[in-house]
Amino acid sequence: MLAACCLAPAAQAQGGDWPQHPVTFIMTFPAGSGVDVVARTIQEPLGKLLGQPVIIDYKVGAAGNVASEFVARAKPDGYTLVFGTAATHGVNAALYKKLPFDVEADFVPVAPILDVSNVLTINPDVINVKTVKEFVETVRANPGKYNYASTGNGTGTHMAFAELNSKLGLNMVHVPYKGGPEAIQSVLKGETCCIMNQVQTVLPHAKAGKVRLLGVTTAKRVPAVQDVPTIAESGVAGTQGFDSSTWFALFAPKGTDPAIVAKLNAAVRQVLQQPDVHAKFEAAGNTVRLETPEQFKATVRVNRQKWADVVKAANVTID
């Protein structure tokens, strides 16, 4: 805990006067989405540590690219940050043929927040199965019949399904929505049969008996839904080692003072280790990720290559 909250003397000297006014998170996805819930959880405690309010501003669209472009062009003074994901700063670089910014060169990785578990979630009134194996068998027997929802083209919810369908040769129709609230509503209403959405998003609906959880996309089971097996445990050929988790994180524009980045990273890590914040995230099916800016930069690079391989294998592109 002490290491997370204390900065090196050099960093204190250079970044000691930051922040002097509110810091703004530019949100890649809409209010009510999983990203939004996470941002709002750290908003107040982070503001208290920094001594300035944290403001949340939504610039939603194009799978997070609208927000990313805004921050890529923002003044690199530490006051405007994008709340990104493994999709916005990993998948999109491979998915979109043309982007108005460079996902790697135009951003400084500041701090990861969480590793986020998705879970294969179905509406049993549309596809009445109880296991991943039954799900795969039913979809294979009805090629092109079932629609799956996502929170937008290129998002983690889209790519998790694209990766599974590619590995198993499943023929399903992708229906992208503008964000998490609309996507999960489509499943609840029966407009789509299923979604691979975040545990924290679908868990209340599962407890209410409106949806059924078949398998988490992580390599290990998630404590918040311990009775739900991993997709890799399904026994279906091609699912061995399946791991399609994602992360949420903060990025700054290129050129941001390393001292400011270090100070913000340390504050984020301190917030994530506060017992109430940590417990809330874990209970929702997430895993807190604590990394320095240098460690997170390496994580982003590895993630980008992983999703480039998935995009190529699944033959998914967006003009």
XYZ file of C-alpha atoms in Angstrom, residues 31-166:
136
model
C -23.847 5.942 -19.097
C -24.912 2.685 -17.495
C -22.342 0.603 -19.353
C -19.801 -1.544 -17.519
C -17.072 0.996 -18.242
C -19.229 3.748 -16.778
C -19.933 1.770 -13.595
C -16.218 1.231 -13.043
C -15.346 4.861 -13.721
C -17.991 6.070 -11.275
C -16.706 3.691 -8.602
C -13.250 5.280 -8.595
C -14.402 8.827 -9.413
C -14.899 10.151 -5.897
C -12.033 8.414 -4.055
C -9.587 9.337 -6.818
C -10.726 12.948 -6.691
C -10.124 13.021 -2.929
C -6.577 11.702 -3.364
C -5.777 14.160 -6.141
C -7.339 17.084 -4.304
C -9.413 17.954 -7.377
C -12.751 16.616 -8.673
C -12.823 13.957 -11.365
C -15.377 14.770 -14.056
C -16.943 12.152 -16.331
C -17.750 13.266 -19.875
C -19.295 11.046 -22.563
C -18.169 11.116 -26.179
C -19.696 7.870 -27.367
C -19.504 6.357 -30.828
C -17.613 4.132 -33.272
C -16.668 1.514 -30.652
C -14.841 4.086 -28.560
C -13.025 5.787 -31.444
C -14.851 9.108 -30.985
C -13.591 9.446 -27.414
C -10.136 8.174 -28.318
C -9.739 10.699 -31.125
C -10.844 13.522 -28.842
C -8.189 12.646 -26.265
C -5.510 11.987 -28.881
C -5.946 15.633 -29.958
C -6.260 17.028 -26.434
C -3.585 19.114 -24.699
C -1.158 16.708 -22.966
C -1.405 18.368 -19.568
C -2.846 15.468 -17.546
C -6.327 16.943 -17.309
C -7.986 15.016 -20.155
C -7.817 11.211 -20.094
C -9.640 8.549 -22.037
C -11.224 5.667 -20.131
C -10.270 2.944 -22.580
C -10.522 -0.811 -22.871
C -8.691 -3.704 -24.472
C -11.032 -3.126 -27.401
C -10.532 0.609 -27.868
C -6.756 0.407 -27.464
C -6.154 -3.082 -28.804
C -8.828 -4.536 -31.059
C -9.612 -1.328 -32.946
C -6.097 -1.004 -34.322
C -6.589 -4.298 -36.177
C -10.312 -3.996 -36.836
C -10.537 -0.591 -38.491
C -8.745 -0.073 -41.793
C -8.404 3.652 -41.171
C -8.288 5.469 -37.847
C -7.781 9.225 -37.386
C -5.142 8.493 -34.743
C -2.466 5.915 -33.943
C -3.618 3.663 -31.110
C -0.058 3.207 -29.886
C 1.859 6.357 -30.848
C -0.789 8.915 -29.868
C -1.378 7.713 -26.300
C 0.506 7.171 -23.076
C -0.716 4.160 -21.048
C -1.342 5.561 -17.572
C -2.880 2.817 -15.439
C -4.997 -0.304 -15.774
C -8.062 -0.533 -13.554
C -9.487 -4.031 -13.903
C -9.399 -7.296 -15.728
C -13.020 -7.828 -16.713
C -14.707 -11.191 -17.057
C -17.352 -11.699 -19.711
C -19.834 -14.541 -19.494
C -21.877 -16.301 -22.175
C -25.401 -15.186 -21.268
C -28.557 -16.502 -22.914
C -32.281 -15.848 -22.883
C -33.668 -19.359 -22.256
C -36.947 -18.398 -23.938
C -35.026 -17.970 -27.186
C -32.412 -20.715 -26.910
C -33.247 -23.122 -24.100
C -29.925 -24.752 -23.280
C -28.125 -25.261 -19.979
C -24.478 -25.793 -20.921
C -21.924 -24.454 -23.386
C -21.926 -27.858 -25.073
C -25.708 -27.743 -25.610
C -25.382 -24.167 -26.853
C -22.779 -25.139 -29.453
C -24.774 -28.168 -30.588
C -27.961 -26.111 -30.980
C -26.265 -23.315 -32.922
C -24.506 -25.810 -35.198
C -27.807 -27.500 -35.936
C -29.361 -24.167 -36.909
C -26.777 -22.188 -38.930
C -27.656 -18.509 -39.302
C -30.726 -18.754 -37.067
C -29.423 -17.193 -33.866
C -28.470 -13.541 -33.386
C -25.997 -12.472 -30.722
C -25.801 -8.973 -29.284
C -22.731 -6.882 -28.606
C -22.068 -3.459 -27.150
C -20.695 -2.324 -30.527
C -18.429 -3.370 -33.368
C -14.983 -4.219 -32.100
C -15.895 -4.171 -28.407
C -14.871 -6.958 -26.063
C -18.393 -8.382 -26.183
C -18.164 -8.598 -29.975
C -14.654 -10.020 -30.158
C -15.236 -12.657 -27.481
C -18.039 -14.084 -29.612
C -16.043 -13.637 -32.824
C -13.175 -15.584 -31.289
C -15.466 -18.403 -30.102
C -17.330 -18.607 -33.410
C -14.060 -18.660 -35.329
